[in-house]
Amino acid sequence: MQNIFSFNKSFIILKKELKHIFLSPIAYIFSAIFLAVSGIYFFSRFFIISQNDMRDYFSILPVILSLIIPPITMGLLSSEFSSGSYELISTQSVSTLEIIIGKFLSAVIFMLFALLPTIMYPITLLFLGRLDLGPVIGGYIGSVFLISALCSIGIFASSITKNQIIALIVALAIMIFLNVFLKLISLLFPSLTNIMDFISGDYHFNSIARGVLDLRDIIYFLSITTVFLYLSNIALENRK
């Protein structure tokens, strides 16, 4: 009989996973890579073309996050499968949904911590000149939704295999498809632009990053997050 969902149990898993992630050298390596790549891109654009806004930075953020998040999430469930510890967890009074929510939130929180130092970019621009704060605020709000959606994809990829490399490849493929491939298709085939934009994560993120909070964009990211968490739950239920 399925347990009634309890956030307290998810919170226990969340604390355990956060401790594991924050002590993981791999997580710090990839978060450092994220900050290095995003910082180099931002400051190179600023000093080369003297662009006093963050439009270019936010336009490339979906691609950077699509490359960084898969290594962070690849072992959240697959490592439990390969070590046999998942069987121990699943025999306790913890539902699959509680496990998924706890691990999902741990990945989201860690990525938000990794994103936090980038606030120095708009602060730098404020000191050096005038800055339109609307798109900046929109960009960071959009980043929260984007990170949530991408982490849910990472959780799903980790839920379907005990091999972390396969989980990495699957998550990377889905994220690149949503944030890069669909954008290329719309550029190559203009007649398909409306369809590609409708299902493209990059399009919806950049729409929010312009400073306009459209309910359709928010619903898109919430839908992606919900669908992949649901699929993850199905994958774990099938393991029982």
mmCIF file of C-alpha atoms in Angstrom:
data_model
loop_
_atom_site.group_PDB
_atom_site.id
_atom_site.type_symbol
_atom_site.label_atom_id
_atom_site.label_comp_id
_atom_site.label_asym_id
_atom_site.label_seq_id
_atom_site.Cartn_x
_atom_site.Cartn_y
_atom_site.Cartn_z
ATOM 1 C CA MET A 1 0.000 0.000 0.000
ATOM 2 C CA GLN A 2 1.370 3.404 -1.065
ATOM 3 C CA ASN A 3 2.374 5.695 1.770
ATOM 4 C CA ILE A 4 0.673 9.053 2.115
ATOM 5 C CA PHE A 5 3.097 11.748 1.031
ATOM 6 C CA SER A 6 4.936 13.379 3.936
ATOM 7 C CA PHE A 7 7.168 16.368 3.351
ATOM 8 C CA ASN A 8 8.919 15.618 6.660
ATOM 9 C CA LYS A 9 10.339 12.434 5.140
ATOM 10 C CA SER A 10 11.327 14.324 1.988
ATOM 11 C CA PHE A 11 13.022 16.909 4.202
ATOM 12 C CA ILE A 12 15.102 14.194 5.883
ATOM 13 C CA ILE A 13 16.218 12.960 2.453
ATOM 14 C CA LEU A 14 16.825 16.560 1.390
ATOM 15 C CA LYS A 15 19.183 17.174 4.326
ATOM 16 C CA LYS A 16 21.031 13.912 3.650
ATOM 17 C CA GLU A 17 21.456 14.714 -0.047
ATOM 18 C CA LEU A 18 22.529 18.310 0.572
ATOM 19 C CA LYS A 19 25.203 17.081 2.947
ATOM 20 C CA HIS A 20 26.371 14.591 0.334
ATOM 21 C CA ILE A 21 26.354 17.125 -2.512
ATOM 22 C CA PHE A 22 28.105 19.863 -0.561
ATOM 23 C CA LEU A 23 30.822 17.373 0.407
ATOM 24 C CA SER A 24 31.182 16.069 -3.139
ATOM 25 C CA PRO A 25 34.269 17.299 -5.017
ATOM 26 C CA ILE A 26 32.528 16.631 -8.347
ATOM 27 C CA ALA A 27 29.723 19.047 -7.450
ATOM 28 C CA TYR A 28 32.215 21.768 -6.558
ATOM 29 C CA ILE A 29 34.261 21.136 -9.696
ATOM 30 C CA PHE A 30 31.278 21.583 -11.977
ATOM 31 C CA SER A 31 29.887 24.548 -10.047
ATOM 32 C CA ALA A 32 33.342 26.158 -10.327
ATOM 33 C CA ILE A 33 33.305 25.445 -14.060
ATOM 34 C CA PHE A 34 29.862 27.042 -14.256
ATOM 35 C CA LEU A 35 31.050 30.201 -12.507
ATOM 36 C CA ALA A 36 34.243 30.335 -14.572
ATOM 37 C CA VAL A 37 32.505 29.908 -17.926
ATOM 38 C CA SER A 38 29.648 32.286 -17.128
ATOM 39 C CA GLY A 39 32.059 34.839 -15.639
ATOM 40 C CA ILE A 40 34.421 34.741 -18.620
ATOM 41 C CA TYR A 41 31.497 35.108 -21.021
ATOM 42 C CA PHE A 42 29.913 37.961 -19.083
ATOM 43 C CA PHE A 43 33.039 40.029 -18.541
ATOM 44 C CA SER A 44 34.369 39.423 -22.058
ATOM 45 C CA ARG A 45 31.122 40.774 -23.499
ATOM 46 C CA PHE A 46 31.233 43.709 -21.095
ATOM 47 C CA PHE A 47 34.811 44.770 -21.790
ATOM 48 C CA ILE A 48 34.862 43.980 -25.532
ATOM 49 C CA ILE A 49 31.606 45.612 -26.614
ATOM 50 C CA SER A 50 30.912 47.694 -23.462
ATOM 51 C CA GLN A 51 27.438 46.221 -23.119
ATOM 52 C CA ASN A 52 25.883 47.490 -19.913
ATOM 53 C CA ASP A 53 23.169 44.829 -19.596
ATOM 54 C CA MET A 54 22.870 41.105 -19.040
ATOM 55 C CA ARG A 55 20.918 40.074 -22.126
ATOM 56 C CA ASP A 56 23.776 38.110 -23.665
ATOM 57 C CA TYR A 57 24.569 36.427 -20.363
ATOM 58 C CA PHE A 58 21.013 35.186 -19.874
ATOM 59 C CA SER A 59 20.775 34.148 -23.535
ATOM 60 C CA ILE A 60 23.632 31.664 -23.064
ATOM 61 C CA LEU A 61 22.624 30.516 -19.550
ATOM 62 C CA PRO A 62 20.290 27.664 -20.693
ATOM 63 C CA VAL A 63 23.169 26.115 -22.648
ATOM 64 C CA ILE A 64 25.633 26.432 -19.756
ATOM 65 C CA LEU A 65 23.163 24.950 -17.263
ATOM 66 C CA SER A 66 22.355 22.123 -19.692
ATOM 67 C CA LEU A 67 26.026 21.133 -19.573
ATOM 68 C CA ILE A 68 26.526 21.612 -15.826
ATOM 69 C CA ILE A 69 23.408 20.093 -14.244
ATOM 70 C CA PRO A 70 23.659 16.528 -15.685
ATOM 71 C CA PRO A 71 26.929 15.756 -13.838
ATOM 72 C CA ILE A 72 25.373 17.095 -10.629
ATOM 73 C CA THR A 73 22.216 14.967 -10.882
ATOM 74 C CA MET A 74 23.540 11.809 -12.568
ATOM 75 C CA GLY A 75 24.216 9.959 -9.329
ATOM 76 C CA LEU A 76 21.244 11.058 -7.251
ATOM 77 C CA LEU A 77 19.394 7.791 -7.882
ATOM 78 C CA SER A 78 21.663 5.708 -10.134
ATOM 79 C CA SER A 79 24.377 5.559 -7.467
ATOM 80 C CA GLU A 80 21.765 4.268 -5.004
ATOM 81 C CA PHE A 81 20.827 1.526 -7.487
ATOM 82 C CA SER A 82 24.401 0.435 -8.173
ATOM 83 C CA SER A 83 25.383 0.384 -4.475
ATOM 84 C CA GLY A 84 22.213 -1.416 -3.399
ATOM 85 C CA SER A 85 21.320 1.296 -0.882
ATOM 86 C CA TYR A 86 18.098 2.119 -2.729
ATOM 87 C CA GLU A 87 16.674 -1.290 -1.826
ATOM 88 C CA LEU A 88 17.322 -0.472 1.832
ATOM 89 C CA ILE A 89 15.585 2.907 1.531
ATOM 90 C CA SER A 90 12.625 1.509 -0.399
ATOM 91 C CA THR A 91 11.914 -1.116 2.262
ATOM 92 C CA GLN A 92 11.431 1.619 4.847
ATOM 93 C CA SER A 93 8.231 3.658 5.239
ATOM 94 C CA VAL A 94 9.273 6.126 2.567
ATOM 95 C CA SER A 95 7.330 6.507 -0.669
ATOM 96 C CA THR A 96 8.976 6.856 -4.068
ATOM 97 C CA LEU A 97 7.547 10.359 -4.381
ATOM 98 C CA GLU A 98 9.085 11.393 -1.055
ATOM 99 C CA ILE A 99 12.467 10.128 -2.265
ATOM 100 C CA ILE A 100 12.170 11.969 -5.567
ATOM 101 C CA ILE A 101 11.061 15.267 -4.016
ATOM 102 C CA GLY A 102 13.881 15.183 -1.459
ATOM 103 C CA LYS A 103 16.549 14.504 -4.081
ATOM 104 C CA PHE A 104 15.032 16.970 -6.547
ATOM 105 C CA LEU A 105 15.003 19.801 -4.010
ATOM 106 C CA SER A 106 18.596 19.057 -3.007
ATOM 107 C CA ALA A 107 19.752 19.477 -6.620
ATOM 108 C CA VAL A 108 17.732 22.675 -7.077
ATOM 109 C CA ILE A 109 19.037 24.223 -3.850
ATOM 110 C CA PHE A 110 22.637 23.381 -4.709
ATOM 111 C CA MET A 111 22.319 24.935 -8.178
ATOM 112 C CA LEU A 112 20.748 28.061 -6.698
ATOM 113 C CA PHE A 113 23.743 28.339 -4.376
ATOM 114 C CA ALA A 114 25.998 27.970 -7.426
ATOM 115 C CA LEU A 115 24.019 30.724 -9.170
ATOM 116 C CA LEU A 116 24.135 33.053 -6.163
ATOM 117 C CA PRO A 117 27.683 34.452 -6.790
ATOM 118 C CA THR A 118 26.589 35.642 -10.249
ATOM 119 C CA ILE A 119 24.642 38.436 -8.524
ATOM 120 C CA MET A 120 27.991 40.237 -8.555
ATOM 121 C CA TYR A 121 27.498 40.740 -12.312
ATOM 122 C CA PRO A 122 24.510 43.129 -12.085
ATOM 123 C CA ILE A 123 26.053 44.737 -8.985
ATOM 124 C CA THR A 124 29.176 45.451 -11.051
ATOM 125 C CA LEU A 125 27.050 46.967 -13.806
ATOM 126 C CA LEU A 126 25.192 49.141 -11.298
ATOM 127 C CA PHE A 127 28.467 50.613 -10.066
ATOM 128 C CA LEU A 128 29.791 51.193 -13.581
ATOM 129 C CA GLY A 129 26.694 52.675 -15.161
ATOM 130 C CA ARG A 130 22.944 52.625 -15.512
ATOM 131 C CA LEU A 131 21.244 49.235 -15.574
ATOM 132 C CA ASP A 132 17.674 48.273 -16.423
ATOM 133 C CA LEU A 133 16.768 46.083 -13.448
ATOM 134 C CA GLY A 134 13.576 44.677 -15.001
ATOM 135 C CA PRO A 135 15.295 42.167 -17.337
ATOM 136 C CA VAL A 136 17.839 41.313 -14.630
ATOM 137 C CA ILE A 137 15.113 40.432 -12.111
ATOM 138 C CA GLY A 138 13.232 38.572 -14.836
ATOM 139 C CA GLY A 139 16.395 36.686 -15.767
ATOM 140 C CA TYR A 140 16.968 35.467 -12.219
ATOM 141 C CA ILE A 141 13.319 34.523 -11.755
ATOM 142 C CA GLY A 142 13.505 32.620 -15.028
ATOM 143 C CA SER A 143 16.713 30.953 -13.832
ATOM 144 C CA VAL A 144 14.867 29.465 -10.849
ATOM 145 C CA PHE A 145 12.221 27.941 -13.131
ATOM 146 C CA LEU A 146 14.860 26.786 -15.627
ATOM 147 C CA ILE A 147 16.998 25.137 -12.940
ATOM 148 C CA SER A 148 13.926 23.375 -11.527
ATOM 149 C CA ALA A 149 12.989 22.007 -14.953
ATOM 150 C CA LEU A 150 16.525 20.861 -15.755
ATOM 151 C CA CYS A 151 16.988 19.228 -12.345
ATOM 152 C CA SER A 152 13.746 17.287 -12.837
ATOM 153 C CA ILE A 153 15.135 16.018 -16.149
ATOM 154 C CA GLY A 154 18.350 15.033 -14.389
ATOM 155 C CA ILE A 155 16.385 13.165 -11.701
ATOM 156 C CA PHE A 156 14.438 11.307 -14.396
ATOM 157 C CA ALA A 157 17.619 10.270 -16.235
ATOM 158 C CA SER A 158 19.101 9.042 -12.944
ATOM 159 C CA SER A 159 15.930 7.087 -12.127
ATOM 160 C CA ILE A 160 16.017 4.860 -15.203
ATOM 161 C CA THR A 161 19.522 3.385 -14.903
ATOM 162 C CA LYS A 162 22.117 2.353 -12.351
ATOM 163 C CA ASN A 163 24.891 3.558 -14.668
ATOM 164 C CA GLN A 164 25.791 7.171 -13.911
ATOM 165 C CA ILE A 165 27.380 7.721 -17.333
ATOM 166 C CA ILE A 166 24.186 6.637 -19.076
ATOM 167 C CA ALA A 167 22.205 8.932 -16.748
ATOM 168 C CA LEU A 168 24.560 11.769 -17.686
ATOM 169 C CA ILE A 169 24.162 11.136 -21.431
ATOM 170 C CA VAL A 170 20.362 10.824 -21.264
ATOM 171 C CA ALA A 171 19.978 14.038 -19.226
ATOM 172 C CA LEU A 172 22.412 15.892 -21.463
ATOM 173 C CA ALA A 173 20.604 14.740 -24.611
ATOM 174 C CA ILE A 174 17.168 15.851 -23.342
ATOM 175 C CA MET A 175 18.455 19.228 -22.108
ATOM 176 C CA ILE A 176 20.394 19.954 -25.305
ATOM 177 C CA PHE A 177 17.343 18.956 -27.333
ATOM 178 C CA LEU A 178 15.084 21.389 -25.445
ATOM 179 C CA ASN A 179 17.528 24.295 -25.188
ATOM 180 C CA VAL A 180 19.717 24.059 -28.291
ATOM 181 C CA PHE A 181 18.441 21.676 -30.964
ATOM 182 C CA LEU A 182 14.907 23.099 -31.149
ATOM 183 C CA LYS A 183 16.356 26.602 -31.457
ATOM 184 C CA LEU A 184 18.541 25.473 -34.378
ATOM 185 C CA ILE A 185 15.547 23.828 -36.061
ATOM 186 C CA SER A 186 13.572 27.083 -35.879
ATOM 187 C CA LEU A 187 16.510 28.956 -37.430
ATOM 188 C CA LEU A 188 16.927 26.424 -40.236
ATOM 189 C CA PHE A 189 13.201 26.021 -40.909
ATOM 190 C CA PRO A 190 11.392 29.336 -40.236
ATOM 191 C CA SER A 191 8.039 27.745 -41.057
ATOM 192 C CA LEU A 192 8.402 25.601 -37.916
ATOM 193 C CA THR A 193 9.316 28.511 -35.639
ATOM 194 C CA ASN A 194 5.991 28.690 -33.806
ATOM 195 C CA ILE A 195 5.981 24.964 -33.039
ATOM 196 C CA MET A 196 9.637 24.924 -31.988
ATOM 197 C CA ASP A 197 9.206 27.986 -29.773
ATOM 198 C CA PHE A 198 6.238 26.369 -28.057
ATOM 199 C CA ILE A 199 8.315 23.392 -26.853
ATOM 200 C CA SER A 200 11.710 25.116 -26.564
ATOM 201 C CA GLY A 201 13.007 25.783 -23.064
ATOM 202 C CA ASP A 202 15.440 28.366 -24.390
ATOM 203 C CA TYR A 203 12.613 30.399 -25.949
ATOM 204 C CA HIS A 204 10.481 30.443 -22.794
ATOM 205 C CA PHE A 205 13.455 31.282 -20.578
ATOM 206 C CA ASN A 206 14.558 34.194 -22.745
ATOM 207 C CA SER A 207 10.977 35.434 -22.818
ATOM 208 C CA ILE A 208 11.023 35.719 -19.007
ATOM 209 C CA ALA A 209 14.568 37.137 -19.087
ATOM 210 C CA ARG A 210 13.299 40.097 -21.124
ATOM 211 C CA GLY A 211 11.513 41.205 -17.967
ATOM 212 C CA VAL A 212 8.004 40.127 -18.965
ATOM 213 C CA LEU A 213 6.439 37.462 -16.754
ATOM 214 C CA ASP A 214 4.075 35.661 -19.116
ATOM 215 C CA LEU A 215 1.939 32.981 -17.471
ATOM 216 C CA ARG A 216 2.491 30.714 -20.504
ATOM 217 C CA ASP A 217 6.247 30.651 -19.873
ATOM 218 C CA ILE A 218 5.793 29.865 -16.174
ATOM 219 C CA ILE A 219 3.288 27.108 -16.985
ATOM 220 C CA TYR A 220 5.781 25.662 -19.487
ATOM 221 C CA PHE A 221 8.534 25.233 -16.881
ATOM 222 C CA LEU A 222 6.137 23.988 -14.210
ATOM 223 C CA SER A 223 4.786 21.452 -16.721
ATOM 224 C CA ILE A 224 8.260 20.214 -17.663
ATOM 225 C CA THR A 225 9.170 19.876 -13.988
ATOM 226 C CA THR A 226 5.950 18.044 -13.115
ATOM 227 C CA VAL A 227 6.108 15.676 -16.096
ATOM 228 C CA PHE A 228 9.681 14.551 -15.466
ATOM 229 C CA LEU A 229 9.155 14.155 -11.711
ATOM 230 C CA TYR A 230 6.073 12.089 -12.505
ATOM 231 C CA LEU A 231 8.046 9.929 -14.941
ATOM 232 C CA SER A 232 10.737 9.512 -12.290
ATOM 233 C CA ASN A 233 8.100 8.334 -9.832
ATOM 234 C CA ILE A 234 6.833 5.798 -12.350
ATOM 235 C CA ALA A 235 10.379 4.546 -12.924
ATOM 236 C CA LEU A 236 10.920 4.022 -9.187
ATOM 237 C CA GLU A 237 7.530 2.372 -8.742
ATOM 238 C CA ASN A 238 8.409 -0.084 -11.520
ATOM 239 C CA ARG A 239 11.539 -1.071 -9.600
ATOM 240 C CA LYS A 240 9.476 -2.330 -6.670
#
